[in-house]
Short mmCIF file of C-alpha atoms in Angstrom, two decimals:
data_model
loop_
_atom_site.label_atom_id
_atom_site.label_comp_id
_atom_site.label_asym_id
_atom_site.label_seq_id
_atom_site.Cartn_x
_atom_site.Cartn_y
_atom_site.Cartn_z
CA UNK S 1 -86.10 16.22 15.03
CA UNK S 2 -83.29 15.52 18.14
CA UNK S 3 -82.16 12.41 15.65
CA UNK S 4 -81.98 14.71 12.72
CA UNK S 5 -80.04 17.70 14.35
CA UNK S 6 -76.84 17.16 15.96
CA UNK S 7 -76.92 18.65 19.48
CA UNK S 8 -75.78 22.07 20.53
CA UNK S 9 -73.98 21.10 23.84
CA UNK S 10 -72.41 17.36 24.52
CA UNK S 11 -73.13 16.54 27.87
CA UNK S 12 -75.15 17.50 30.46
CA UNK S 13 -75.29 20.17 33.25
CA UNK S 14 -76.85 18.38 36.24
CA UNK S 15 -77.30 14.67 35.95
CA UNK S 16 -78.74 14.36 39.40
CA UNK S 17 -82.06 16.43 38.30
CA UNK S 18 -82.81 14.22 35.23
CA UNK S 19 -85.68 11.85 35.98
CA UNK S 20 -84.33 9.39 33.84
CA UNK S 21 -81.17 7.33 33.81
CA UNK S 22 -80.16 6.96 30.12
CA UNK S 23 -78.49 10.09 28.86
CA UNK S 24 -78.17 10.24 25.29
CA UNK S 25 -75.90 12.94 23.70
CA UNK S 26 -78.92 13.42 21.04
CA UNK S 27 -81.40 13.93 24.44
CA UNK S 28 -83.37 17.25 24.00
CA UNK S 29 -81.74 18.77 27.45
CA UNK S 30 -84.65 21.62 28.06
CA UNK S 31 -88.12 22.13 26.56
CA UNK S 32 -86.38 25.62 25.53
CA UNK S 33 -84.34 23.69 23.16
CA UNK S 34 -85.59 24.77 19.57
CA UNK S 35 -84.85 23.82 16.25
CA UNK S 36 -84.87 25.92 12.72
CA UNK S 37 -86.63 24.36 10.30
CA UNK S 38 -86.21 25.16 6.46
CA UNK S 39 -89.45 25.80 4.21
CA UNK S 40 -89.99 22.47 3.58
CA UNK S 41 -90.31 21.60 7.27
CA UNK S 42 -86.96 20.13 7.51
CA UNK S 43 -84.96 20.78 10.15
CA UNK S 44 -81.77 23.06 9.35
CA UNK S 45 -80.54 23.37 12.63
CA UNK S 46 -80.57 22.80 17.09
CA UNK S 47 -80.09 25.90 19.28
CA UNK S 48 -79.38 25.58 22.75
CA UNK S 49 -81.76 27.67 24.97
CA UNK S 50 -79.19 29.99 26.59
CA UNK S 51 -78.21 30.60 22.75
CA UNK S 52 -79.04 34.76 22.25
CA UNK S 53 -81.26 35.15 19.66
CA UNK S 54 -79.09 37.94 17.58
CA UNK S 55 -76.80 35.01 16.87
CA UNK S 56 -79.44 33.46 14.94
CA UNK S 57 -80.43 36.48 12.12
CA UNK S 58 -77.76 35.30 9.83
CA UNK S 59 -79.38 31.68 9.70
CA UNK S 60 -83.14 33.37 9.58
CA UNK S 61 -82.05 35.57 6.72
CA UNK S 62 -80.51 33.16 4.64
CA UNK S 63 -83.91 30.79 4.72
CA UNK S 64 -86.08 33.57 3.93
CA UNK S 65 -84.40 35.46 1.03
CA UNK S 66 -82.50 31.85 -0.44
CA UNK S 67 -85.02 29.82 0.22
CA UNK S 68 -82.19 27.91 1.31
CA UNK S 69 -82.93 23.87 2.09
CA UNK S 70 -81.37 21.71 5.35
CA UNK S 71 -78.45 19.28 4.25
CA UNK S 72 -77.84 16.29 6.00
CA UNK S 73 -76.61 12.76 5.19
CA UNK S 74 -79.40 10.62 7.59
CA UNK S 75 -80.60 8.19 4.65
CA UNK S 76 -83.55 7.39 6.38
CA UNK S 77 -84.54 11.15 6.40
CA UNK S 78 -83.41 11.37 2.43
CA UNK S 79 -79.60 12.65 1.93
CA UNK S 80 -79.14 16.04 0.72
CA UNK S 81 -75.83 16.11 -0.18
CA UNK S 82 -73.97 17.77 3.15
CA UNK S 83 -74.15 17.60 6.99
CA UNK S 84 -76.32 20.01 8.84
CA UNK S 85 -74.82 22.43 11.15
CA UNK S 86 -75.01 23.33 14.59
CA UNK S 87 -75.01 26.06 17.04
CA UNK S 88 -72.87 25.64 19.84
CA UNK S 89 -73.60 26.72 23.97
CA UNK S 90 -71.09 29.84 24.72
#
């Protein structure tokens, strides 16, 4: 899903406690992370842990009474006509 979702943050907060060396902007930073996933198990979109869950009831809301579908333009994931959005860390 990290390769299908753009990330919420670029960067990352403390290098030094990463027990790996490659850092990859796409990296899943925090098992927190989570990702919203449409009703066909697509993912719709990456939310950074620290992100307040209030900020997400527009998104929930719009998948349950649309039925809305992600969009994103990764052929090898299908193209659905649009890029998928992101929430960004305030």
């Amino acid at each position: 899903m990290a390769s299908v979702c753009p990330t919420a943050v670029s960067g990352f907060r403390e290098k030094e406690r990463l027990f790996y060396d490659s850092f990859d902007s796409s990296d899943i930073r925090w098992n927190f992370e989570k990702f919203l996933v449409d009703r066909d198990g697509k993912p719709y979109k990456r939310i950074y842990p620290d992100q307040l869950p209030e900020t997400l009831q527009g998104d929930v809301a719009r998948l349950v009474q649309t039925g809305a579908r992600a969009e994103t333009t990764y052929p090898e994931y299908g193209d659905y006509g649009g890029r998928m959005p992101s929430l960004h860390y305030v």
